[in-house]
Amino acid sequence: MNKAVLVSVCISALLIFGAFWFAGKPANVDSSSAVSTVNGKQLIDISAKGGYSPRVVLAKAGVPTVLRVSTKGTFDCSSSLVIPKLQYQKYLQPTGTEEISIGASQARGTLHGLCGMGMYNFQIKFQ
Ligand SMILES: [Cu+2]
């Protein structure tokens, strides 16, 4: 996908979802259901479609973590995922789950994720 297409997709998505946003939808900051622990690994589930949800996740620091980003008919630019701290950048499949490993030593501080154009974002706060 070239950058011009991505920009126009981004802008139209922003206009559409911006309308809902300004209609008063509260920011999704309830992260309690997004974090689980399986076999000593911390799992964080984030969905990508018209932005990321939840947008703020509180997680445990210093624990091997797998970030699972799921798409479901995601054709907006939130499928273009960038996590600068992990030097991660990828176009996700329109529907599927992407698993991103975060080592125990990387699971600290705040991890920022954003779409390719930097319009949508989420944060994982390791504490
Ligand atoms: Cu974007």
PDB file of C-alpha atoms and ligand atoms in Angstrom:
ATOM      1  CA  MET A   1       0.000   0.000   0.000  1.00  0.00           C
ATOM      2  CA  ASN A   2       1.502   3.337  -0.901  1.00  0.00           C
ATOM      3  CA  LYS A   3       1.592   6.260   1.431  1.00  0.00           C
ATOM      4  CA  ALA A   4      -0.977   8.400  -0.409  1.00  0.00           C
ATOM      5  CA  VAL A   5      -3.563   5.624  -0.160  1.00  0.00           C
ATOM      6  CA  LEU A   6      -2.757   5.151   3.487  1.00  0.00           C
ATOM      7  CA  VAL A   7      -3.145   8.859   4.161  1.00  0.00           C
ATOM      8  CA  SER A   8      -6.536   9.035   2.475  1.00  0.00           C
ATOM      9  CA  VAL A   9      -7.722   5.890   4.261  1.00  0.00           C
ATOM     10  CA  CYS A  10      -6.496   7.417   7.498  1.00  0.00           C
ATOM     11  CA  ILE A  11      -8.246  10.709   6.934  1.00  0.00           C
ATOM     12  CA  SER A  12     -11.566   9.189   5.939  1.00  0.00           C
ATOM     13  CA  ALA A  13     -11.415   6.831   8.906  1.00  0.00           C
ATOM     14  CA  LEU A  14     -10.628   9.763  11.150  1.00  0.00           C
ATOM     15  CA  LEU A  15     -13.590  11.734   9.823  1.00  0.00           C
ATOM     16  CA  ILE A  16     -15.995   8.843  10.281  1.00  0.00           C
ATOM     17  CA  PHE A  17     -14.842   7.804  13.721  1.00  0.00           C
ATOM     18  CA  GLY A  18     -14.150  11.377  14.759  1.00  0.00           C
ATOM     19  CA  ALA A  19     -17.852  12.040  14.320  1.00  0.00           C
ATOM     20  CA  PHE A  20     -18.649   9.256  16.795  1.00  0.00           C
ATOM     21  CA  TRP A  21     -15.861  10.404  19.057  1.00  0.00           C
ATOM     22  CA  PHE A  22     -17.143  13.945  19.351  1.00  0.00           C
ATOM     23  CA  ALA A  23     -20.678  12.644  19.821  1.00  0.00           C
ATOM     24  CA  GLY A  24     -19.579  11.941  23.364  1.00  0.00           C
ATOM     25  CA  LYS A  25     -18.428   8.350  23.421  1.00  0.00           C
ATOM     26  CA  PRO A  26     -16.263   7.957  26.518  1.00  0.00           C
ATOM     27  CA  ALA A  27     -12.689   6.824  26.028  1.00  0.00           C
ATOM     28  CA  ASN A  28     -12.322   3.125  26.664  1.00  0.00           C
ATOM     29  CA  VAL A  29      -9.925   2.917  29.560  1.00  0.00           C
ATOM     30  CA  ASP A  30     -11.321  -0.187  31.213  1.00  0.00           C
ATOM     31  CA  SER A  31      -8.424  -2.538  30.829  1.00  0.00           C
ATOM     32  CA  SER A  32      -9.285  -5.108  33.483  1.00  0.00           C
ATOM     33  CA  SER A  33     -10.599  -7.614  30.967  1.00  0.00           C
ATOM     34  CA  ALA A  34      -7.695  -7.052  28.584  1.00  0.00           C
ATOM     35  CA  VAL A  35      -5.039  -8.583  30.830  1.00  0.00           C
ATOM     36  CA  SER A  36      -4.802 -12.240  31.800  1.00  0.00           C
ATOM     37  CA  THR A  37      -2.075 -14.605  32.914  1.00  0.00           C
ATOM     38  CA  VAL A  38      -1.552 -18.042  31.382  1.00  0.00           C
ATOM     39  CA  ASN A  39       1.350 -20.319  32.387  1.00  0.00           C
ATOM     40  CA  GLY A  40       3.304 -17.415  33.887  1.00  0.00           C
ATOM     41  CA  LYS A  41       2.893 -15.302  30.798  1.00  0.00           C
ATOM     42  CA  GLN A  42       0.944 -12.119  30.825  1.00  0.00           C
ATOM     43  CA  LEU A  43      -1.461 -11.799  27.923  1.00  0.00           C
ATOM     44  CA  ILE A  44      -2.755  -8.449  26.800  1.00  0.00           C
ATOM     45  CA  ASP A  45      -5.583  -8.310  24.302  1.00  0.00           C
ATOM     46  CA  ILE A  46      -6.161  -5.251  22.192  1.00  0.00           C
ATOM     47  CA  SER A  47      -8.513  -4.991  19.282  1.00  0.00           C
ATOM     48  CA  ALA A  48      -7.713  -2.889  16.257  1.00  0.00           C
ATOM     49  CA  LYS A  49     -10.575  -1.483  14.273  1.00  0.00           C
ATOM     50  CA  GLY A  50     -11.208   2.217  13.867  1.00  0.00           C
ATOM     51  CA  GLY A  51      -8.585   2.736  16.537  1.00  0.00           C
ATOM     52  CA  TYR A  52      -7.453   0.570  19.391  1.00  0.00           C
ATOM     53  CA  SER A  53      -9.416  -0.738  22.321  1.00  0.00           C
ATOM     54  CA  PRO A  54      -8.821  -0.485  25.176  1.00  0.00           C
ATOM     55  CA  ARG A  55      -6.716   2.605  24.688  1.00  0.00           C
ATOM     56  CA  VAL A  56      -5.031   2.380  28.067  1.00  0.00           C
ATOM     57  CA  VAL A  57      -4.046  -0.930  29.618  1.00  0.00           C
ATOM     58  CA  LEU A  58      -2.561  -1.336  33.071  1.00  0.00           C
ATOM     59  CA  ALA A  59      -0.248  -4.336  33.203  1.00  0.00           C
ATOM     60  CA  LYS A  60       2.328  -5.856  35.498  1.00  0.00           C
ATOM     61  CA  ALA A  61       5.936  -4.829  34.969  1.00  0.00           C
ATOM     62  CA  GLY A  62       8.826  -7.273  34.600  1.00  0.00           C
ATOM     63  CA  VAL A  63       6.718 -10.195  33.424  1.00  0.00           C
ATOM     64  CA  PRO A  64       7.117 -11.955  30.062  1.00  0.00           C
ATOM     65  CA  THR A  65       4.209 -10.617  28.082  1.00  0.00           C
ATOM     66  CA  VAL A  66       2.453 -11.379  24.848  1.00  0.00           C
ATOM     67  CA  LEU A  67       0.519  -8.580  23.251  1.00  0.00           C
ATOM     68  CA  ARG A  68      -2.278  -9.945  21.098  1.00  0.00           C
ATOM     69  CA  VAL A  69      -3.691  -7.489  18.643  1.00  0.00           C
ATOM     70  CA  SER A  70      -6.805  -8.750  16.956  1.00  0.00           C
ATOM     71  CA  THR A  71      -8.359  -7.450  13.790  1.00  0.00           C
ATOM     72  CA  LYS A  72     -11.826  -8.272  12.562  1.00  0.00           C
ATOM     73  CA  GLY A  73     -12.695  -6.826   9.202  1.00  0.00           C
ATOM     74  CA  THR A  74     -10.208  -4.066   9.878  1.00  0.00           C
ATOM     75  CA  PHE A  75      -9.600  -2.094   6.707  1.00  0.00           C
ATOM     76  CA  ASP A  76      -8.752   1.241   8.286  1.00  0.00           C
ATOM     77  CA  CYS A  77      -5.264   2.342   9.119  1.00  0.00           C
ATOM     78  CA  SER A  78      -5.339   0.895  12.622  1.00  0.00           C
ATOM     79  CA  SER A  79      -4.236  -2.295  10.859  1.00  0.00           C
ATOM     80  CA  SER A  80      -0.948  -0.540  10.194  1.00  0.00           C
ATOM     81  CA  LEU A  81       0.579  -1.050  13.605  1.00  0.00           C
ATOM     82  CA  VAL A  82       3.697   0.616  14.934  1.00  0.00           C
ATOM     83  CA  ILE A  83       5.248   0.092  18.359  1.00  0.00           C
ATOM     84  CA  PRO A  84       8.335   2.307  18.384  1.00  0.00           C
ATOM     85  CA  LYS A  85       9.839   0.966  21.607  1.00  0.00           C
ATOM     86  CA  LEU A  86       9.871  -2.569  20.207  1.00  0.00           C
ATOM     87  CA  GLN A  87      10.924  -1.371  16.761  1.00  0.00           C
ATOM     88  CA  TYR A  88       7.825  -3.124  15.546  1.00  0.00           C
ATOM     89  CA  GLN A  89       6.014  -2.169  12.378  1.00  0.00           C
ATOM     90  CA  LYS A  90       3.593  -4.307  10.434  1.00  0.00           C
ATOM     91  CA  TYR A  91       0.472  -4.326   8.320  1.00  0.00           C
ATOM     92  CA  LEU A  92      -1.869  -6.683  10.105  1.00  0.00           C
ATOM     93  CA  GLN A  93      -4.190  -8.992   8.233  1.00  0.00           C
ATOM     94  CA  PRO A  94      -7.739  -7.584   7.982  1.00  0.00           C
ATOM     95  CA  THR A  95      -8.932 -10.407  10.218  1.00  0.00           C
ATOM     96  CA  GLY A  96      -6.713 -12.326  12.582  1.00  0.00           C
ATOM     97  CA  THR A  97      -4.617 -12.109  15.699  1.00  0.00           C
ATOM     98  CA  GLU A  98      -1.059 -10.855  15.791  1.00  0.00           C
ATOM     99  CA  GLU A  99       1.040 -11.994  18.717  1.00  0.00           C
ATOM    100  CA  ILE A 100       3.857  -9.707  19.758  1.00  0.00           C
ATOM    101  CA  SER A 101       6.286 -10.897  22.401  1.00  0.00           C
ATOM    102  CA  ILE A 102       7.427  -8.427  24.995  1.00  0.00           C
ATOM    103  CA  GLY A 103      10.341  -9.697  27.065  1.00  0.00           C
ATOM    104  CA  ALA A 104      10.360  -9.269  30.830  1.00  0.00           C
ATOM    105  CA  SER A 105      13.049  -6.596  30.536  1.00  0.00           C
ATOM    106  CA  GLN A 106      10.975  -4.639  27.996  1.00  0.00           C
ATOM    107  CA  ALA A 107       7.845  -4.843  30.112  1.00  0.00           C
ATOM    108  CA  ARG A 108       8.401  -1.660  32.040  1.00  0.00           C
ATOM    109  CA  GLY A 109       7.348   1.938  31.786  1.00  0.00           C
ATOM    110  CA  THR A 110       4.797   2.906  29.205  1.00  0.00           C
ATOM    111  CA  LEU A 111       4.641   1.198  25.861  1.00  0.00           C
ATOM    112  CA  HIS A 112       3.032   3.249  23.132  1.00  0.00           C
ATOM    113  CA  GLY A 113       1.431   1.760  20.068  1.00  0.00           C
ATOM    114  CA  LEU A 114       0.053   3.724  17.170  1.00  0.00           C
ATOM    115  CA  CYS A 115      -1.246   3.446  13.663  1.00  0.00           C
ATOM    116  CA  GLY A 116       1.060   4.060  10.733  1.00  0.00           C
ATOM    117  CA  MET A 117      -0.004   7.698  10.520  1.00  0.00           C
ATOM    118  CA  GLY A 118       0.034   8.311  14.254  1.00  0.00           C
ATOM    119  CA  MET A 119      -3.657   9.176  14.468  1.00  0.00           C
ATOM    120  CA  TYR A 120      -4.797   6.301  16.618  1.00  0.00           C
ATOM    121  CA  ASN A 121      -2.867   5.145  19.618  1.00  0.00           C
ATOM    122  CA  PHE A 122      -2.899   3.023  22.714  1.00  0.00           C
ATOM    123  CA  GLN A 123      -0.738   2.736  25.804  1.00  0.00           C
ATOM    124  CA  ILE A 124       0.273  -0.156  27.959  1.00  0.00           C
ATOM    125  CA  LYS A 125       1.360   1.035  31.366  1.00  0.00           C
ATOM    126  CA  PHE A 126       3.571  -1.505  33.087  1.00  0.00           C
ATOM    127  CA  GLN A 127       3.597  -0.897  36.807  1.00  0.00           C
TER     128      GLN A 127
HETATM  129 CU    CU B   1      -4.005   6.190  11.103  1.00  0.00          CU
END
